[in-house]
Coordinates of C-alpha atoms in Angstrom, one line a residue:
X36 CA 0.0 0.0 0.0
X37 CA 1.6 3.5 -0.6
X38 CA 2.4 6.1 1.7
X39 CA 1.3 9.6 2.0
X40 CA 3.4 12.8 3.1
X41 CA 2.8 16.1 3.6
X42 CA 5.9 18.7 2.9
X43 CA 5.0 21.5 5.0
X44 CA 7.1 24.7 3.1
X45 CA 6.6 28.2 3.2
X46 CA 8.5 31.5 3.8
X47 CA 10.3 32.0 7.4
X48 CA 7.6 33.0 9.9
X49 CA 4.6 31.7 7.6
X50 CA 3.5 29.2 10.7
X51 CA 4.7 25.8 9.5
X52 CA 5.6 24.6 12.7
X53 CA 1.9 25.8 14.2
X54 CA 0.0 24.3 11.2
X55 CA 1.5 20.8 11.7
X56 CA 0.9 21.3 15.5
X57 CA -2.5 22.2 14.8
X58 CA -2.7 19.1 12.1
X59 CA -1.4 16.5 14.6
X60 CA -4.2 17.8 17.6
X61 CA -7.2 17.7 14.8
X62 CA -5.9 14.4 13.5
X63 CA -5.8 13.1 17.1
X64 CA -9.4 14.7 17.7
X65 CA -11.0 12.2 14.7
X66 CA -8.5 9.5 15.4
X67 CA -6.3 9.3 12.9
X68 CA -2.6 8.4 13.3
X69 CA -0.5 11.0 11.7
X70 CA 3.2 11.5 12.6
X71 CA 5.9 14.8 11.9
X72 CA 9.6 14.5 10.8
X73 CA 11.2 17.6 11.6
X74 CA 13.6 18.8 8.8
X75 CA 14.7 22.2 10.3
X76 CA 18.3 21.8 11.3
X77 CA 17.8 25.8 13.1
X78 CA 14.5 24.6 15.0
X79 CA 14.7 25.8 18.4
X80 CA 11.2 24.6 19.7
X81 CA 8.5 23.2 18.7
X82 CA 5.0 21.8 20.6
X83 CA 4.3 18.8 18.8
X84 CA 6.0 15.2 19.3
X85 CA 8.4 14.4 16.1
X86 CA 9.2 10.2 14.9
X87 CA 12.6 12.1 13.4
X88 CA 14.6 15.0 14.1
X89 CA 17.3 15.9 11.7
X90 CA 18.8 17.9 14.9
X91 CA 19.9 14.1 15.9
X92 CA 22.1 14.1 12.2
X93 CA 23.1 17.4 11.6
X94 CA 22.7 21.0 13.7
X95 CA 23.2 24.5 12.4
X96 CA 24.4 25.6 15.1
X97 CA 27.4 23.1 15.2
X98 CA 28.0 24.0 11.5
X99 CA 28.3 27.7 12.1
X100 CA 31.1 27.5 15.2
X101 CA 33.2 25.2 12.7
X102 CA 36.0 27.5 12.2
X103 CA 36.9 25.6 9.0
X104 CA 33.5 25.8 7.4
X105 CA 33.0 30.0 9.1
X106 CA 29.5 29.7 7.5
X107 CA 26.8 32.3 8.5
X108 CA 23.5 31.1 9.2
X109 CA 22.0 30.8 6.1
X110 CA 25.2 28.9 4.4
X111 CA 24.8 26.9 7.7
X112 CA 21.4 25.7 6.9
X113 CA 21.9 25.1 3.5
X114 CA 25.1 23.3 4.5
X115 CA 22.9 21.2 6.5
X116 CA 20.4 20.5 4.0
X117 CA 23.0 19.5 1.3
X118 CA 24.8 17.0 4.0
X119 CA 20.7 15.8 4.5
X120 CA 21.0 15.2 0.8
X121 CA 23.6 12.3 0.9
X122 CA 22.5 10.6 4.1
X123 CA 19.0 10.1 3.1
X124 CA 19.5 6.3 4.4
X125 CA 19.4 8.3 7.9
X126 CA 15.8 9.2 7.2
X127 CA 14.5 5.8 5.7
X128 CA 16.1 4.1 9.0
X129 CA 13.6 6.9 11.1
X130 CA 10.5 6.3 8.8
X131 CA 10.8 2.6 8.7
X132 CA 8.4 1.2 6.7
X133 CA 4.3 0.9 7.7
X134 CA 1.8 1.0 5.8
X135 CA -0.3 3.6 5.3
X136 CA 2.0 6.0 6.8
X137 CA 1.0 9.7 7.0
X138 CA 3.8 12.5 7.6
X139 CA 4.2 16.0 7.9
X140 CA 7.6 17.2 7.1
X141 CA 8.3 20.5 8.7
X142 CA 10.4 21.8 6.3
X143 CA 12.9 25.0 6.7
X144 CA 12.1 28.5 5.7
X145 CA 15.0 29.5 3.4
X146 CA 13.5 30.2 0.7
X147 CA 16.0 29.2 -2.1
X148 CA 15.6 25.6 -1.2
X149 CA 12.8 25.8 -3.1
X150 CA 13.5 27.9 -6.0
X151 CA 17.3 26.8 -7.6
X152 CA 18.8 24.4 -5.0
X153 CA 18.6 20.7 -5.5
X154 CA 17.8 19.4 -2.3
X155 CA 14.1 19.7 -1.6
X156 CA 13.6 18.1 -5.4
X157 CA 15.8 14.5 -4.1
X158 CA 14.0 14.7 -1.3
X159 CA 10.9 14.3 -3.0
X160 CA 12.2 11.9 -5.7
X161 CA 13.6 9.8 -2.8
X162 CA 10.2 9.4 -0.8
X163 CA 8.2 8.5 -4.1
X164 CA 11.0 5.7 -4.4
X165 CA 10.1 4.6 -1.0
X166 CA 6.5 4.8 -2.3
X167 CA 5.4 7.9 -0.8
X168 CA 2.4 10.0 -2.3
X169 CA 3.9 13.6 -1.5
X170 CA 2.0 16.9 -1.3
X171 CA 3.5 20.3 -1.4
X172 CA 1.9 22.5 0.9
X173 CA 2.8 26.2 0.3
X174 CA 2.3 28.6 3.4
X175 CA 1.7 32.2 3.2
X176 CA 1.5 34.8 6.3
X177 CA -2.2 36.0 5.5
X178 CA -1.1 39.2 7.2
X179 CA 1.4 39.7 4.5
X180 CA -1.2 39.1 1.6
X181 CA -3.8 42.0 2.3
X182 CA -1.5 44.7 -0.1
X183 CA -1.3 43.7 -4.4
X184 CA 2.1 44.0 -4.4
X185 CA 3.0 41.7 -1.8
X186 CA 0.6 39.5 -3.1
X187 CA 2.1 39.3 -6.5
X188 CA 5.5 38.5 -4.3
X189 CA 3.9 35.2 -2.7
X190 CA 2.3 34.0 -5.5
X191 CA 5.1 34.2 -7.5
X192 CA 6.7 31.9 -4.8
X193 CA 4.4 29.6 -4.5
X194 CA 4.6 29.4 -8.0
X195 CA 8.8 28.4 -7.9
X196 CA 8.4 25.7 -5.4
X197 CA 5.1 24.3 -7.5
X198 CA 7.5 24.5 -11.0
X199 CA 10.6 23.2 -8.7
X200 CA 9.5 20.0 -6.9
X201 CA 6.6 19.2 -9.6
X202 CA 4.1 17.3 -7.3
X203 CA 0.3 18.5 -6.6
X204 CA 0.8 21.9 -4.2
X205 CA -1.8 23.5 -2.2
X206 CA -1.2 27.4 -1.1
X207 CA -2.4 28.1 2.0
X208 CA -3.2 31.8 3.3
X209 CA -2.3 30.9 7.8
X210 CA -2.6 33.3 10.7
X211 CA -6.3 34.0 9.8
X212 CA -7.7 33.4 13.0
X213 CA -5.3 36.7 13.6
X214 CA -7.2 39.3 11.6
X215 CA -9.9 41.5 12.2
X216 CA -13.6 40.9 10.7
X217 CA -12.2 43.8 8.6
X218 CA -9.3 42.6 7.2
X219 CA -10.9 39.2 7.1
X220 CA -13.3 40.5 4.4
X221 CA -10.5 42.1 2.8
X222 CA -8.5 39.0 2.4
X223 CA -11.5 37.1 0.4
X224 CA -10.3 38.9 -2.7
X225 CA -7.0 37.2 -2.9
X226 CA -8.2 33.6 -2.2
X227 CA -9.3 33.3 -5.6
X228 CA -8.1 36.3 -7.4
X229 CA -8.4 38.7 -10.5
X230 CA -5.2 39.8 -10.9
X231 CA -5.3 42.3 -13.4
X232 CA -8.2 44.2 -11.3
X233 CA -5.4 43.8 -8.2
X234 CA -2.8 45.0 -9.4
X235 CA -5.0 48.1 -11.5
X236 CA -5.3 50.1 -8.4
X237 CA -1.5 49.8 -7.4
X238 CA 0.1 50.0 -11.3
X239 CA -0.4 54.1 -11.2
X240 CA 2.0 54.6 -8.7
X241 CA 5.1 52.9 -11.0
X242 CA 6.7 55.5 -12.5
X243 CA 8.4 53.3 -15.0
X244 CA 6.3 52.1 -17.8
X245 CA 9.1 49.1 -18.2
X246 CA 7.9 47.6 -14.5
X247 CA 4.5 48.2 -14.9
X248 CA 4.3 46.2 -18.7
X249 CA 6.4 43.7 -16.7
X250 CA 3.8 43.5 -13.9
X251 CA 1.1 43.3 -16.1
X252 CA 2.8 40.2 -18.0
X253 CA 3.6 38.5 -14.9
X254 CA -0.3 39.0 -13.6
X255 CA -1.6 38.0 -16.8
X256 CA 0.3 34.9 -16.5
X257 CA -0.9 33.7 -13.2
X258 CA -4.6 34.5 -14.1
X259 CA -4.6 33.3 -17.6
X260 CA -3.4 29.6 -16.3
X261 CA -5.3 29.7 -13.1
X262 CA -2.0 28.5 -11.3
X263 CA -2.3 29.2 -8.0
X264 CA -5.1 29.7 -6.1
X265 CA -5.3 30.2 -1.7
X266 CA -6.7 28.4 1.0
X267 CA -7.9 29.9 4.1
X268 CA -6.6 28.1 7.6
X269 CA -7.5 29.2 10.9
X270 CA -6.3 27.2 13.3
X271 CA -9.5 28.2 15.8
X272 CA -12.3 26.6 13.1
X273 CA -12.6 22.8 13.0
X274 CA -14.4 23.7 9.8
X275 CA -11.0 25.3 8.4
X276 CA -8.7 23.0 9.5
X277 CA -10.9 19.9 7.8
X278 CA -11.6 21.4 4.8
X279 CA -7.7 22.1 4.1
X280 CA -6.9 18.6 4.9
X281 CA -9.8 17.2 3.0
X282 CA -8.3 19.4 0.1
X283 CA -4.8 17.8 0.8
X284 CA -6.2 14.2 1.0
X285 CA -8.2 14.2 -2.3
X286 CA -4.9 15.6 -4.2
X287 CA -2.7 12.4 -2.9
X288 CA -5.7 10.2 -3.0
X289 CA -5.8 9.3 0.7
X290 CA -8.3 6.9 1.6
X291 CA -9.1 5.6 -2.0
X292 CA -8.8 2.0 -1.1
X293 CA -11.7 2.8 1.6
X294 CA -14.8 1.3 0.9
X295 CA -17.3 3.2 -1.7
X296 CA -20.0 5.2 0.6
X297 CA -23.0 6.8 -0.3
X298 CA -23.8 10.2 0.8
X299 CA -25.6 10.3 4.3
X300 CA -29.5 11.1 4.2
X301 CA -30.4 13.9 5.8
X302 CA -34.1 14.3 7.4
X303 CA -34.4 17.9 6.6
X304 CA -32.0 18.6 3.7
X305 CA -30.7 16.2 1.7
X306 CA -28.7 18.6 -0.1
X307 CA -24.5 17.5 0.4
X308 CA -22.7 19.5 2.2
X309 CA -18.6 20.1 0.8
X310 CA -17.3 17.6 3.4
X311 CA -19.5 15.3 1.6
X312 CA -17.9 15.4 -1.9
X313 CA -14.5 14.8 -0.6
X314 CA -15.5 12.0 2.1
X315 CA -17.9 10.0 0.0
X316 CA -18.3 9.3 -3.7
X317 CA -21.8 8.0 -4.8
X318 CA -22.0 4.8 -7.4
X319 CA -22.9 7.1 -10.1
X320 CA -20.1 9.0 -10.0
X321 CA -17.8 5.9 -10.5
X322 CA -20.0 4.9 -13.1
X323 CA -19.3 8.4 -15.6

């Protein structure tokens, strides 16, 4: 039977470490076994219990008072992830091998692991040799999203990692549960975006008409293909936090060896509800 991972990525700050903190208590909640690797060689702390620390391998901090290396911090993570790279047996001998294995991996923030370095792509190709279905979960700070501009910025890293590690990628917009009803409202317009009517209220104040054809390429782009599109989490709503994970689930094909269901009957409304179309799939729908 294959295995299923999440890779948890995002820029520093974005709340990877609280969203697989938050995955692990819901998952726990519905009883359902789901473990965390932590792939962070700079974590200082985290609230959630890990099956595998790459702290135990390699730590940044021990790379950085090397007087040979003299590697800042950045060099010092990437260091890390590179020596990761060639001692991937470490991490099979952590995982094991169960079936039916779910993992988060609580990646680092650094942002070029996922754009032009190597490492984050083996990683993948290594766990689909070892039969994992992997899912790239992109996280953005919500409170970063709420100007065009900025916008633009994350998208077009979500984007990198999505072209980078090529595997099915969800963007998630965290820290929700943060903003005000105000900003909240605000935010709805950059889940599923126009971007040329974003970006038309900000473009007047380029002064160079060289940037703002270029803006207007990259915007047209993103909304021509429909390539990236936001979820919103907040870690406070059950409904959130399921939906996310349903979305995650039906991307990887978790649970498809489950028995075929059919929808529950409702005494009021038999109208399905969206947990319904990702939890069960009626005998019609199998039959088109």
């Amino acid at each position: 039977m294959p295995r299923y991972a999440q890779l948890v990525m995002g820029p520093a700050g974005s709340g990877k470490s609280t969203y697989c903190c938050t995955m692990v208590q819901h998952c726990e909640t519905v009883n359902r076994s789901v473990q965390v690797v932590n792939l962070d060689p700079a974590a200082e702390y985290f609230d959630y219990p890990v099956m595998a620390d790459i702290r135990e391998l390699i730590h940044v901090d021990d790379v950085m008072e090397d007087e040979t290396l003299k590697f800042g911090p950045n060099g010092g993570l990437v260091f890390c992830m590179e020596y990761f790279a060639n001692n991937f047996d470490w991490l099979e001998s952590c995982l094991g091998h169960v079936e039916d294995d779910y993992i988060l991996f609580d990646c680092p923030g650094q942002i070029e692991l996922y754009t032009h370095l190597p490492v984050m792509k083996q990683l993948v190709d290594q766990l689909q040799q070892w039969e994992f279905r992997v899912c790239g979960v992109f996280l953005v700070d919500s409170q970063f999203m709420v100007e065009s501009f900025k916008f633009l910025s994350g998208v077009l890293a979500a984007l990198s990692a999505m072209v980078t590690l090529e595997i099915p990628q969800m963007n998630i917009m965290t820290k929700m549960d943060l903003l005000s009803k105000k900003a909240k409202k605000e935010i709805e317009k950059y889940l599923d975006p126009d971007t040329y009517s974003l970006i038309e209220d900000s473009t007047g104040s380029l002064t160079s008409s060289k940037f703002k054809k270029l803006t207007e390429t990259i915007c047209g782009l993103i909304d021509d293909y429909s390539m990236v599109r936001f979820l919103p989490f907040d870690r406070s709503d059950e409904e959130s936090i399921n939906i996310v994970l349903q979305h995650i689930d039906f991307s990887i094909q978790y649970g498809e060896d489950l028995d075929v269901k059919e929808p529950k009957e409702h005494e009021e409304d038999n109208v399905g509800t969206e947990d319904d179309f990702f939890q069960y799939r009626t005998t019609e729908d199998i039959d088109t």
